[in-house]
Each structure stands twice: as C-alpha cells, then as structure tokens.
XYZ file of N, CA, C and O in Angstrom:
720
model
N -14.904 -25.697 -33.335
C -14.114 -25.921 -32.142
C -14.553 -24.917 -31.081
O -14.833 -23.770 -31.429
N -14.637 -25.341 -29.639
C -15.093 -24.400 -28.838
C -13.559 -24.856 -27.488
O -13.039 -25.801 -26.896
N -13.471 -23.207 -27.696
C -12.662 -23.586 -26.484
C -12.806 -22.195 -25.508
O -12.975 -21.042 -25.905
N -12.679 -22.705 -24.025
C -13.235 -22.174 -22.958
C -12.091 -21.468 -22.007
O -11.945 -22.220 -21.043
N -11.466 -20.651 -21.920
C -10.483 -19.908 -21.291
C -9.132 -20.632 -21.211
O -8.661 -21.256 -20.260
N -8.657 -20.423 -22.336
C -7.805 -21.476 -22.634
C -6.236 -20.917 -21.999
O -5.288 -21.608 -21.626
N -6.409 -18.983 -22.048
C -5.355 -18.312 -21.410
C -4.992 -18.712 -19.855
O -3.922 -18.520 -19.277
N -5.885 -19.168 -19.473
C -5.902 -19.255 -17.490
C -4.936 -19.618 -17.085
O -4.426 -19.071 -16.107
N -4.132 -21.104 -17.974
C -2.771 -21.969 -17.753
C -1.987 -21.362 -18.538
O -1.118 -22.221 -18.682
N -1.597 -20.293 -19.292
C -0.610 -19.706 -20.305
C -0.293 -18.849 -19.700
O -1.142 -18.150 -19.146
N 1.231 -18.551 -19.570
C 2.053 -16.988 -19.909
C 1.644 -16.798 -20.564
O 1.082 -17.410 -21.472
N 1.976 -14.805 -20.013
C 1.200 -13.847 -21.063
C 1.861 -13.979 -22.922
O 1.343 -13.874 -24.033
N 3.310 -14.271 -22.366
C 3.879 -14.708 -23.863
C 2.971 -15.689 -24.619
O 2.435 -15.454 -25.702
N 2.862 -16.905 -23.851
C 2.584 -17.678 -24.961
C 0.568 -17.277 -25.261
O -0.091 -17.658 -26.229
N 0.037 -16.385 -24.002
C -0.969 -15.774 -24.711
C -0.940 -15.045 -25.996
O -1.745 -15.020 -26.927
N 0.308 -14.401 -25.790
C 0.274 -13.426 -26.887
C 0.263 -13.932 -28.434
O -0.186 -13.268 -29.368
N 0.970 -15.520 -28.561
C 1.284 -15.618 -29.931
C -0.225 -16.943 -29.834
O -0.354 -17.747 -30.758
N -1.030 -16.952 -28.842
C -2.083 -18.112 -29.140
C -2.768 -18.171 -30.085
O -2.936 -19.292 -30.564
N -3.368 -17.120 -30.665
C -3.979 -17.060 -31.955
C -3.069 -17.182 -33.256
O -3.626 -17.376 -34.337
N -1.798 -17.083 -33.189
C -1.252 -17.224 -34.697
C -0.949 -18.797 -34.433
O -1.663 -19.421 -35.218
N -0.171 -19.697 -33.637
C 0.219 -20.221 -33.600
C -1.359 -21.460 -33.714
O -1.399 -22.459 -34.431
N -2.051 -21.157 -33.139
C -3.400 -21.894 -33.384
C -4.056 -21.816 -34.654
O -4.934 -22.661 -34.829
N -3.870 -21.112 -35.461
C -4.344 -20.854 -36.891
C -3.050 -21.250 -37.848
O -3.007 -20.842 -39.008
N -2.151 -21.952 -37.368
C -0.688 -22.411 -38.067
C -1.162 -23.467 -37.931
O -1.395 -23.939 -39.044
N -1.572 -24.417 -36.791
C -2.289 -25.367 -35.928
C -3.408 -26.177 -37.392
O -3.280 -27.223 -38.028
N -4.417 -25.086 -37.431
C -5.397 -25.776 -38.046
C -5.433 -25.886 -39.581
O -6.098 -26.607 -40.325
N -4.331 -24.764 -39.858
C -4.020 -24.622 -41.704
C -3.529 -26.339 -41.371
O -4.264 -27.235 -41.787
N -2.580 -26.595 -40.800
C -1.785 -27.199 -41.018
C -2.485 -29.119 -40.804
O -2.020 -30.088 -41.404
N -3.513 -29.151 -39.919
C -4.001 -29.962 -39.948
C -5.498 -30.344 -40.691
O -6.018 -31.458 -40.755
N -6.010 -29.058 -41.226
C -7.069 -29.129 -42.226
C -7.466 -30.059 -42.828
O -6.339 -30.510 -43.028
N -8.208 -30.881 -43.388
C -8.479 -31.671 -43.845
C -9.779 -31.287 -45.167
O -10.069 -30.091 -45.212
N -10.346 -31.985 -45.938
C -11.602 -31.361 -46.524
C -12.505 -30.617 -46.229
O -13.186 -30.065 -47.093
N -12.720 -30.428 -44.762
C -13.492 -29.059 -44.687
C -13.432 -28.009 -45.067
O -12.328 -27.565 -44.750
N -13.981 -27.319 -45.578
C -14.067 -25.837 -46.423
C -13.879 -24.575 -44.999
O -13.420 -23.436 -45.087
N -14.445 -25.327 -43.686
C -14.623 -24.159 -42.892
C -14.512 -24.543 -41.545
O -15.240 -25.524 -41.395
N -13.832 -24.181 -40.264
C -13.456 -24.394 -39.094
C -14.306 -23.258 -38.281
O -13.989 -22.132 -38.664
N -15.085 -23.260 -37.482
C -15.719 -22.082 -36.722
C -15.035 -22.109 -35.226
O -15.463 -22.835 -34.329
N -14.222 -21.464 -35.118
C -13.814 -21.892 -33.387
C -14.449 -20.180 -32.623
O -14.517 -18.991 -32.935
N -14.663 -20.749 -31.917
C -15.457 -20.219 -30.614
C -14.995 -19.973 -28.999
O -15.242 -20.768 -28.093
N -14.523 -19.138 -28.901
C -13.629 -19.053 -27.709
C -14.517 -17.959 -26.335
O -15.234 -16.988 -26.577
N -14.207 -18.452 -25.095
C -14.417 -17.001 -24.194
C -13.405 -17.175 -23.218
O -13.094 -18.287 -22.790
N -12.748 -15.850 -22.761
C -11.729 -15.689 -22.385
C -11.618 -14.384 -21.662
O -12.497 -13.548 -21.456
N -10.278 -14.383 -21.296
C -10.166 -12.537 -20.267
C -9.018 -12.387 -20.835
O -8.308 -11.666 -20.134
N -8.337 -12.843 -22.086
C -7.130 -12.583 -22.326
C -6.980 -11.496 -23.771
O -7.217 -11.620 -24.973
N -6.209 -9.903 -22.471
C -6.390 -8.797 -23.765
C -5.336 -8.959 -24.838
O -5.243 -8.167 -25.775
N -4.294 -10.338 -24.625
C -3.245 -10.526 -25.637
C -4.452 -10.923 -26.769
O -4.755 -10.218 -27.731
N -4.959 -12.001 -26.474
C -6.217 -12.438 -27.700
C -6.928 -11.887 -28.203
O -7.118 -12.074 -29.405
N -7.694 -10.881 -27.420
C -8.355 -9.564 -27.798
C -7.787 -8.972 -29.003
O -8.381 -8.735 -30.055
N -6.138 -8.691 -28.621
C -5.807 -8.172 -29.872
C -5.579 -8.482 -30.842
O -5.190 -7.559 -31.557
N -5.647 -9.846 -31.499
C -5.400 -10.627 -32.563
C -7.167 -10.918 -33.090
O -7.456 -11.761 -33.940
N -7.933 -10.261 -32.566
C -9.349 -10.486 -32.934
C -9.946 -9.113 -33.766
O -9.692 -7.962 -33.411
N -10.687 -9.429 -34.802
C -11.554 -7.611 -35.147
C -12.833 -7.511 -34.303
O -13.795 -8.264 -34.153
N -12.543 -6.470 -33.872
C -14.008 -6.299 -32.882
C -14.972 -7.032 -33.284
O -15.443 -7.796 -32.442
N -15.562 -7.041 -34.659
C -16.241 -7.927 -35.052
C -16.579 -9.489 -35.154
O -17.544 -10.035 -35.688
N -15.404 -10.080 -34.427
C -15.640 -11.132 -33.757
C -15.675 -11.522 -32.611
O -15.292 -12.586 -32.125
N -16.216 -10.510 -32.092
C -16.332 -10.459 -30.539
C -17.522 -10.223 -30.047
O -18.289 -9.425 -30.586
N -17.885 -11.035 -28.722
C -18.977 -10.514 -28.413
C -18.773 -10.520 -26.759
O -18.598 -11.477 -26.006
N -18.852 -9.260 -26.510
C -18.630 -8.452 -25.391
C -19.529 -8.841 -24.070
O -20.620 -8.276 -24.012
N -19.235 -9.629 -23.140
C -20.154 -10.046 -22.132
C -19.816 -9.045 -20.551
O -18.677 -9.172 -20.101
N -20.612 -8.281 -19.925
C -20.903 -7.715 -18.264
C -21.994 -8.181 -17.876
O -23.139 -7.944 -18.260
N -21.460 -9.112 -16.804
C -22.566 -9.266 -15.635
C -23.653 -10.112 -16.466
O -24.878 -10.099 -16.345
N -22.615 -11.059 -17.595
C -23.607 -12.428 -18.389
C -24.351 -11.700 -19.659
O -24.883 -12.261 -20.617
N -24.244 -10.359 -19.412
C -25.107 -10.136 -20.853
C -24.348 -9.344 -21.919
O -23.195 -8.990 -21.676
N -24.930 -9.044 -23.090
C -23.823 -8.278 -23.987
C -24.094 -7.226 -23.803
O -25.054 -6.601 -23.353
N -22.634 -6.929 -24.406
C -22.330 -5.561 -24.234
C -22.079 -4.500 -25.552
O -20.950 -4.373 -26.026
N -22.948 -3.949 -25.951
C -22.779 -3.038 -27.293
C -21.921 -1.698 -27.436
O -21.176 -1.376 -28.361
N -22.229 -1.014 -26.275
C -21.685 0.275 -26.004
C -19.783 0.768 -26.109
O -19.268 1.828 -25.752
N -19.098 -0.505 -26.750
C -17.898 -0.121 -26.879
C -17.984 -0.290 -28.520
O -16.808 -0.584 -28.735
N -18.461 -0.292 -29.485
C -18.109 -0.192 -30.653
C -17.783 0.346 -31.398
O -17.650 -0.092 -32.540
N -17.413 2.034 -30.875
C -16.222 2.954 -31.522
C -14.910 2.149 -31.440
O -14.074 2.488 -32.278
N -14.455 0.867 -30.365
C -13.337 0.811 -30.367
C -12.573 -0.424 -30.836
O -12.768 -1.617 -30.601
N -11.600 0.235 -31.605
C -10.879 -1.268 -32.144
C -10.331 -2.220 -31.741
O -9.876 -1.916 -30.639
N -10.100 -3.194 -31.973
C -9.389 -4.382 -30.682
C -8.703 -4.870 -31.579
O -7.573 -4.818 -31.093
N -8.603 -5.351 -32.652
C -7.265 -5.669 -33.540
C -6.096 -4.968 -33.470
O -6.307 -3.755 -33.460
N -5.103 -5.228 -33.426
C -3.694 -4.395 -32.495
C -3.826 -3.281 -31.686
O -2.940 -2.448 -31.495
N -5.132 -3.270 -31.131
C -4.855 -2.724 -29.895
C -3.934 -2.667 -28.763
O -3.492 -3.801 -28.575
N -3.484 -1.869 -27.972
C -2.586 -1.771 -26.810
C -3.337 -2.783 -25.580
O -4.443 -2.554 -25.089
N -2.624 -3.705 -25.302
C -3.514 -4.510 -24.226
C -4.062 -3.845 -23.260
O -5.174 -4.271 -22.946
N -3.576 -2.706 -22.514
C -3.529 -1.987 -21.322
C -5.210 -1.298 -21.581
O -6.174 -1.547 -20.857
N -5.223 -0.140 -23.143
C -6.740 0.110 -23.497
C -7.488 -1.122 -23.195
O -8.250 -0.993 -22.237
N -7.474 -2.563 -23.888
C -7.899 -3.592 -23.936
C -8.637 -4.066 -22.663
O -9.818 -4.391 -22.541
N -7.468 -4.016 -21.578
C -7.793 -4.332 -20.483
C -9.383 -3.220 -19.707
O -10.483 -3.671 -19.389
N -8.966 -1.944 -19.627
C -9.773 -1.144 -19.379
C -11.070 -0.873 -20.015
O -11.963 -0.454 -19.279
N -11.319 -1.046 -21.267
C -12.187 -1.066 -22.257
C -13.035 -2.318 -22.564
O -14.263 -2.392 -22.522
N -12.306 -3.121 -22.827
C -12.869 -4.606 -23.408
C -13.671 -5.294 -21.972
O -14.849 -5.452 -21.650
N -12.485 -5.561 -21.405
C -12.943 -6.072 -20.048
C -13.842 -5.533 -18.717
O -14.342 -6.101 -17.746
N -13.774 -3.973 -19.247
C -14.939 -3.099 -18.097
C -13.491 -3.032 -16.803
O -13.881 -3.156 -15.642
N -12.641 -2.931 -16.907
C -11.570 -2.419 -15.895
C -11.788 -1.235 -14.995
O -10.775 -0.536 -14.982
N -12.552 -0.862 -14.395
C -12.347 -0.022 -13.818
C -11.633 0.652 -12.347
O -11.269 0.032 -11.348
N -11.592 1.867 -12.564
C -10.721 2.716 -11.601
C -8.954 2.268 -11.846
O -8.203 1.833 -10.973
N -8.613 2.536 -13.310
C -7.176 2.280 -13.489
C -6.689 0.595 -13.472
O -7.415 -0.397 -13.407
N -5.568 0.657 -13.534
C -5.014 -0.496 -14.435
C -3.880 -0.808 -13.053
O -2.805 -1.378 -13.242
N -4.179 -0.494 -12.146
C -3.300 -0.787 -10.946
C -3.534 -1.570 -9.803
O -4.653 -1.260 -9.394
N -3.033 -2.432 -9.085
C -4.001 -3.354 -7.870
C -4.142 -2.632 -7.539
O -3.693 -1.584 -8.003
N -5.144 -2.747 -6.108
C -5.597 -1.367 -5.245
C -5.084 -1.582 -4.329
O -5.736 -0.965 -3.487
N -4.041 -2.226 -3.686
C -3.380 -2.140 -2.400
C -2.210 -0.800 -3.078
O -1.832 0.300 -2.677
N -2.019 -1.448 -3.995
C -0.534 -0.052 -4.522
C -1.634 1.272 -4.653
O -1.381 2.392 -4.210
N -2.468 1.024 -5.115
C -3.475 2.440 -5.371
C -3.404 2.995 -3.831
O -2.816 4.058 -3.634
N -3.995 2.290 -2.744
C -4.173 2.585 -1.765
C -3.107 4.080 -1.047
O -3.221 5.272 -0.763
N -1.940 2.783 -1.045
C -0.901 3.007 -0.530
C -0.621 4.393 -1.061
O -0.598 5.287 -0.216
N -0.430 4.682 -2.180
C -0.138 6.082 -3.355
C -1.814 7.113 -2.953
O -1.859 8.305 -3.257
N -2.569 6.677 -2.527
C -3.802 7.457 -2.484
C -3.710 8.218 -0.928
O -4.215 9.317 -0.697
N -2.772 7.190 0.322
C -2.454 7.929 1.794
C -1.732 9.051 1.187
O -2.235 10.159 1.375
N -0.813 8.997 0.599
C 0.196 9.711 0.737
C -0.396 11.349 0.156
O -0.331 12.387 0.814
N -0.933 11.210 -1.163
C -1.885 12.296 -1.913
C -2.681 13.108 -0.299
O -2.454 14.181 0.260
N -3.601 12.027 -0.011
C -4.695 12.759 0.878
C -4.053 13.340 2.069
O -4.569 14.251 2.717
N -2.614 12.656 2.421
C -1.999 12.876 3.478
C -1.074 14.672 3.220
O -0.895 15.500 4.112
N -0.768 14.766 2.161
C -0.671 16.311 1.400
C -1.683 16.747 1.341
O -1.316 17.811 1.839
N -3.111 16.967 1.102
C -4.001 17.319 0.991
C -4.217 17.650 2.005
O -4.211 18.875 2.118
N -4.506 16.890 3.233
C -5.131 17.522 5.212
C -4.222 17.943 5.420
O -4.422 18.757 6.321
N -2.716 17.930 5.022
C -1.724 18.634 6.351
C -1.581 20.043 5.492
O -1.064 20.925 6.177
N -1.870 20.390 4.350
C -2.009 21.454 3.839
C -3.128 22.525 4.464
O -3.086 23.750 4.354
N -4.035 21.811 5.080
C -5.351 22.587 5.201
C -5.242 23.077 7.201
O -6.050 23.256 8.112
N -3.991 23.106 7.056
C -4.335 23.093 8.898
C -2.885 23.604 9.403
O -1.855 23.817 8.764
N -3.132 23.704 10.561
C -1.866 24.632 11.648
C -1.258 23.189 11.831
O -2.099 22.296 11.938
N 0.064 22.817 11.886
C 0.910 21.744 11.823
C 1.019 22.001 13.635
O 1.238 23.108 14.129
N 0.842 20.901 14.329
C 1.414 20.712 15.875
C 2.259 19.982 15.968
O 2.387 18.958 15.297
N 3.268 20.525 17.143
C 4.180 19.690 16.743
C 4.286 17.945 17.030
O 5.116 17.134 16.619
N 3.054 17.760 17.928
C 2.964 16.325 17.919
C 3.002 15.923 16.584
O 3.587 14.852 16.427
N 2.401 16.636 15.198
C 2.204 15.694 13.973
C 3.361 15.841 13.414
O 3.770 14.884 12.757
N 4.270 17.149 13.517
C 5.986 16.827 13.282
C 6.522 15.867 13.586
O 7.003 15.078 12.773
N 6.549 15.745 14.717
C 7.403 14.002 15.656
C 6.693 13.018 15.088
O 7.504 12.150 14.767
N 5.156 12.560 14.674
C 4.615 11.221 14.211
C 5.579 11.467 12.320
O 6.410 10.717 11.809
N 4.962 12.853 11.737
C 5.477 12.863 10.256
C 6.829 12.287 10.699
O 7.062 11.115 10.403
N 7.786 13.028 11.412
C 9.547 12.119 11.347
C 9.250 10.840 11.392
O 9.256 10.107 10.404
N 8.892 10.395 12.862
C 9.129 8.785 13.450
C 8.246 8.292 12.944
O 8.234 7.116 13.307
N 7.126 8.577 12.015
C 6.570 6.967 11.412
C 6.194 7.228 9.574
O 6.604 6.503 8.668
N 5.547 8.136 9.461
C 5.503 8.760 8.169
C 6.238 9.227 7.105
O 5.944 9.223 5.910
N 6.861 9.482 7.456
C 8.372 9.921 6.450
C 8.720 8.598 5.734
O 8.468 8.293 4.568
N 9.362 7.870 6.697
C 10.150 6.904 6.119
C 8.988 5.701 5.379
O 9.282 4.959 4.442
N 7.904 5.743 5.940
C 7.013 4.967 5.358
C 6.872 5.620 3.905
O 7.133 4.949 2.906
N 6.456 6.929 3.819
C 6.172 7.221 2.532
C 6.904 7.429 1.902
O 6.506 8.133 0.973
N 8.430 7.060 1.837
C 9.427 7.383 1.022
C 9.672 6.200 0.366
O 9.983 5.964 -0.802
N 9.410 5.264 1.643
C 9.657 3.733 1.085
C 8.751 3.628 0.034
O 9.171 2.909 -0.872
N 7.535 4.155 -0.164
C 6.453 3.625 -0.931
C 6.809 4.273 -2.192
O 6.806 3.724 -3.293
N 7.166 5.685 -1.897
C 7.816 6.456 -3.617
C 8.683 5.904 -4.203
O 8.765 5.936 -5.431
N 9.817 5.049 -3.150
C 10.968 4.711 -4.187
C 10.903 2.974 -4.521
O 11.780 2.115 -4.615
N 9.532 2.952 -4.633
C 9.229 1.131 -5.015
C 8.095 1.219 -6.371
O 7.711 0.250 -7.025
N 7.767 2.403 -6.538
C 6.623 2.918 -7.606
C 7.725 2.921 -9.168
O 8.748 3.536 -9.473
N 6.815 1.840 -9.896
C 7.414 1.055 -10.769
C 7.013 2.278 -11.960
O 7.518 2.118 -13.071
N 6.254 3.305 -11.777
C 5.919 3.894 -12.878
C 6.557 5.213 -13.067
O 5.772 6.039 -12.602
N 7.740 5.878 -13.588
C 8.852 7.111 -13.597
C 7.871 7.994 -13.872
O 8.428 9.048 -13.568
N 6.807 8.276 -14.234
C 6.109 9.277 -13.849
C 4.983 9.144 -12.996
O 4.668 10.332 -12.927
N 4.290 8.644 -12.412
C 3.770 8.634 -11.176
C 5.039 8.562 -10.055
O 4.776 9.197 -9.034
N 6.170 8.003 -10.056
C 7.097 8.270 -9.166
C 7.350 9.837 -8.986
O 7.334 10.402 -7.892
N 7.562 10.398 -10.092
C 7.830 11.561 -9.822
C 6.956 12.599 -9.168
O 7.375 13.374 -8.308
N 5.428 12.568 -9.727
C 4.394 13.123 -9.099
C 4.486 12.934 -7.693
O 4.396 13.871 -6.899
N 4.704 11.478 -7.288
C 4.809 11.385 -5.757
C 5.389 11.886 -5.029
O 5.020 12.530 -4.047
N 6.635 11.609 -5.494
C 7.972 12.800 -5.028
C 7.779 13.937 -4.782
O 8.144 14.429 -3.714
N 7.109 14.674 -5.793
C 6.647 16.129 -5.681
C 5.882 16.906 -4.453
O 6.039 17.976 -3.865
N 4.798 15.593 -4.363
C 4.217 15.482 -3.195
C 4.617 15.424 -1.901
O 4.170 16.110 -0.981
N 5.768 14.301 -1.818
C 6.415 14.242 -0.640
C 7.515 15.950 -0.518
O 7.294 16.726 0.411
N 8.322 16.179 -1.302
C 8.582 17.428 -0.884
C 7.715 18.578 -0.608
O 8.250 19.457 0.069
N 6.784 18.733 -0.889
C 6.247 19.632 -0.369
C 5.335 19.667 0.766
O 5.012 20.644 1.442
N 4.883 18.162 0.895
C 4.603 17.591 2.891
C 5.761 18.270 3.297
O 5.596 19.284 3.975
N 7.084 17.853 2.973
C 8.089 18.543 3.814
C 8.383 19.481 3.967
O 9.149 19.559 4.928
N 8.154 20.518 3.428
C 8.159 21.968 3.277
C 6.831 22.525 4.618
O 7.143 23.303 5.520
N 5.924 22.153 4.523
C 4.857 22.277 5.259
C 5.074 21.766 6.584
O 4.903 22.585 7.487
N 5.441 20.503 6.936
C 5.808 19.934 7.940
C 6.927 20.316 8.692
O 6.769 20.915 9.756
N 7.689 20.126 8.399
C 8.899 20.893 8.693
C 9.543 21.969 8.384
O 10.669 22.251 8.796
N 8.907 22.590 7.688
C 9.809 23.918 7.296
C 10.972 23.777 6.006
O 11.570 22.725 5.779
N 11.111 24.701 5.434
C 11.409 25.347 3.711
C 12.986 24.583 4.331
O 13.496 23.672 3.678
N 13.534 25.011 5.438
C 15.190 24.444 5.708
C 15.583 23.032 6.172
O 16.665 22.452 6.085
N 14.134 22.548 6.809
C 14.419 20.960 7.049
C 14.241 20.263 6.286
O 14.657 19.105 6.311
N 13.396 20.898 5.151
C 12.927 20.024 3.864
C 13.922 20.013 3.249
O 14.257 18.892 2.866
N 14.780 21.104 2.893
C 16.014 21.377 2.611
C 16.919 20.463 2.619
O 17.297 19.786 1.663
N 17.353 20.430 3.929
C 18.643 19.269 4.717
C 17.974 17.841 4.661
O 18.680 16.917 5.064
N 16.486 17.490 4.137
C 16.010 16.193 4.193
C 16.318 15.792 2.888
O 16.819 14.693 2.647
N 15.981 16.821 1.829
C 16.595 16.369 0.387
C 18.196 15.927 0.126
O 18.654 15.093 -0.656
N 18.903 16.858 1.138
C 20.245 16.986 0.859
C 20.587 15.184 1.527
O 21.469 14.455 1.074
N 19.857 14.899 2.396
C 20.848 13.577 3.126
C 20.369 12.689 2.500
O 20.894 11.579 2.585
N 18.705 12.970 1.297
C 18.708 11.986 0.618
C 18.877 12.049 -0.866
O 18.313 11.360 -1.716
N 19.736 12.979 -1.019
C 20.656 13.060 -2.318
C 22.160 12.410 -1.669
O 22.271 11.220 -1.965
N 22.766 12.691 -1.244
C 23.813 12.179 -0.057
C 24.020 10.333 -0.234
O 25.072 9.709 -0.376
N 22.992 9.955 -0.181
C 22.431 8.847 0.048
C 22.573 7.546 -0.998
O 22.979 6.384 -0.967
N 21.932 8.564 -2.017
C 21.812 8.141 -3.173
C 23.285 8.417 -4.231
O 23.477 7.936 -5.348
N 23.769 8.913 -3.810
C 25.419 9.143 -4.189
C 26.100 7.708 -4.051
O 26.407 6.821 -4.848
N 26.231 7.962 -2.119
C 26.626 6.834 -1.790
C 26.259 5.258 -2.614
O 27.101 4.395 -2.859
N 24.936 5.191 -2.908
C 24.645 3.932 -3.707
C 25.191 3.686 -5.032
O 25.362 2.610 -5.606
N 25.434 4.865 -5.416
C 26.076 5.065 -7.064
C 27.820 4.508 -7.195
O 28.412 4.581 -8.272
C-alpha cells in the first residue's frame, strides 16, 4: 500500500491515532497474505512517532538524509520531532510572533546602550509601551512571558526612571486586581 500525505486533511488528533487505527484497519481486513508493505511520505510528527527510526527515510531538499541517526522517533515528543525530523529550523514558533518578541529584546538592548532623550520618552509612552505590553500579555508560553516581562521592566527603569517604572507596575498591578 502506498499512501501519499495522508495527514494534510486530518486533525492533529486523528493524526495522532493514524497509525494504530490503520494497523487495526489491516489486521482486521487481512486476508492470505503473509505480508502488507505500506509505504507512506508525510510531514506528520504525530506519525513520526508511532514509527522506529528505522523505518524511515529522512528526505531535505529531495535527497536523504543520514545525519540524524542518534535520534529516536518512536515516542518521541512531537515538538523534538518537528525540529529534528523535519529540519525545523530557528525554533518551533511562527516568525511573525518571533518577530514581534525579537522588537521588544533588541528594543532593551539599543535603549540600554545610549543617553535616553526625551523625545524617545514621549514615543516609549505614546506608542511603545502599550504596544509592547500588549504583545507580553498575549505570549502563550509562562516562561517566555515572563522573560519578556523582565525585559519590559527594565526598558522602564531606563526609560523612565527607577519611580515611573515604579508607579507603571503599580497601575498595572491595580489593573489586574480590578480584573480579578
């Protein structure tokens, strides 16, 4: 049997149980053949993990790929899977959210390295602040949220000073009360 990206139309659920439920499939419809060879290619790291590396053959850019064979893919973590199996690179995140989380880093990084004017005080209040706060408190990951956070207080410390950063935490602890 050859089948050709069969995950493309599946939830990741019903990716996940495709290989048992397909081998329930063929016990069950077997007939006198001694032997079924199915043959699959796919991008799905749920399937990946129901496979031994050893039945895999690893394709980049159309050709194989040898250089991952320290690593196991039978109950593997999909996320390794993804990064490993598939050649994922630069993290496991879209890059518009990367992006977005990468201003804010570099944006701590230059205002650290320089005399603050107060024109970049008035842009940090009226356009920056609230942009990058919005972006910390939509970050789905509790520890990269927090790193961010970290970040953003201490833009504020720099930007405004040890007491405005101060009274900026306080109205958005304040805040967050209120929502509770």
């Amino acid at each position: 049997l050859i089948i050709d990206e069969i995950e493309t139309s599946l939830h990741p659920q019903w990716q996940k149980e495709f290989i048992s439920l397909f081998i329930e499939l063929i016990e069950s419809i077997k007939t006198d053949c001694k032997n079924i060879q199915l043959i699959m290619a796919g991008h799905s790291p749920f399937i990946v993990s129901d496979l031994p590396k050893g039945n895999i053959i690893f394709l980049k850019n159309s050709k194989q790929v040898s250089g991952i064979e320290k690593k196991e893919t039978f109950g593997a973590n999909i996320h390794t899977l993804l990064a490993d199996s598939f050649f994922v690179e630069g993290g496991l995140m879209g890059e518009f959210a990367k992006d977005k989380i990468q201003s804010i880093i570099k944006y701590h990084e230059n205002i650290g390295k320089k005399e603050i004017s107060e024109a970049e005080k008035v842009e940090y209040k009226t356009k920056k602040q609230k942009e990058f706060w919005q972006i910390q408190s939509i970050i789905g990951d509790d520890y990269l949220k927090q790193v961010i956070k970290n970040h953003l207080i201490e833009i504020e410390k720099i930007v405004l000073g040890n007491d405005e950063a101060k009274k900026e935490e306080v109205k958005r602890l304040k805040a967050q009360i209120e929502l509770l």
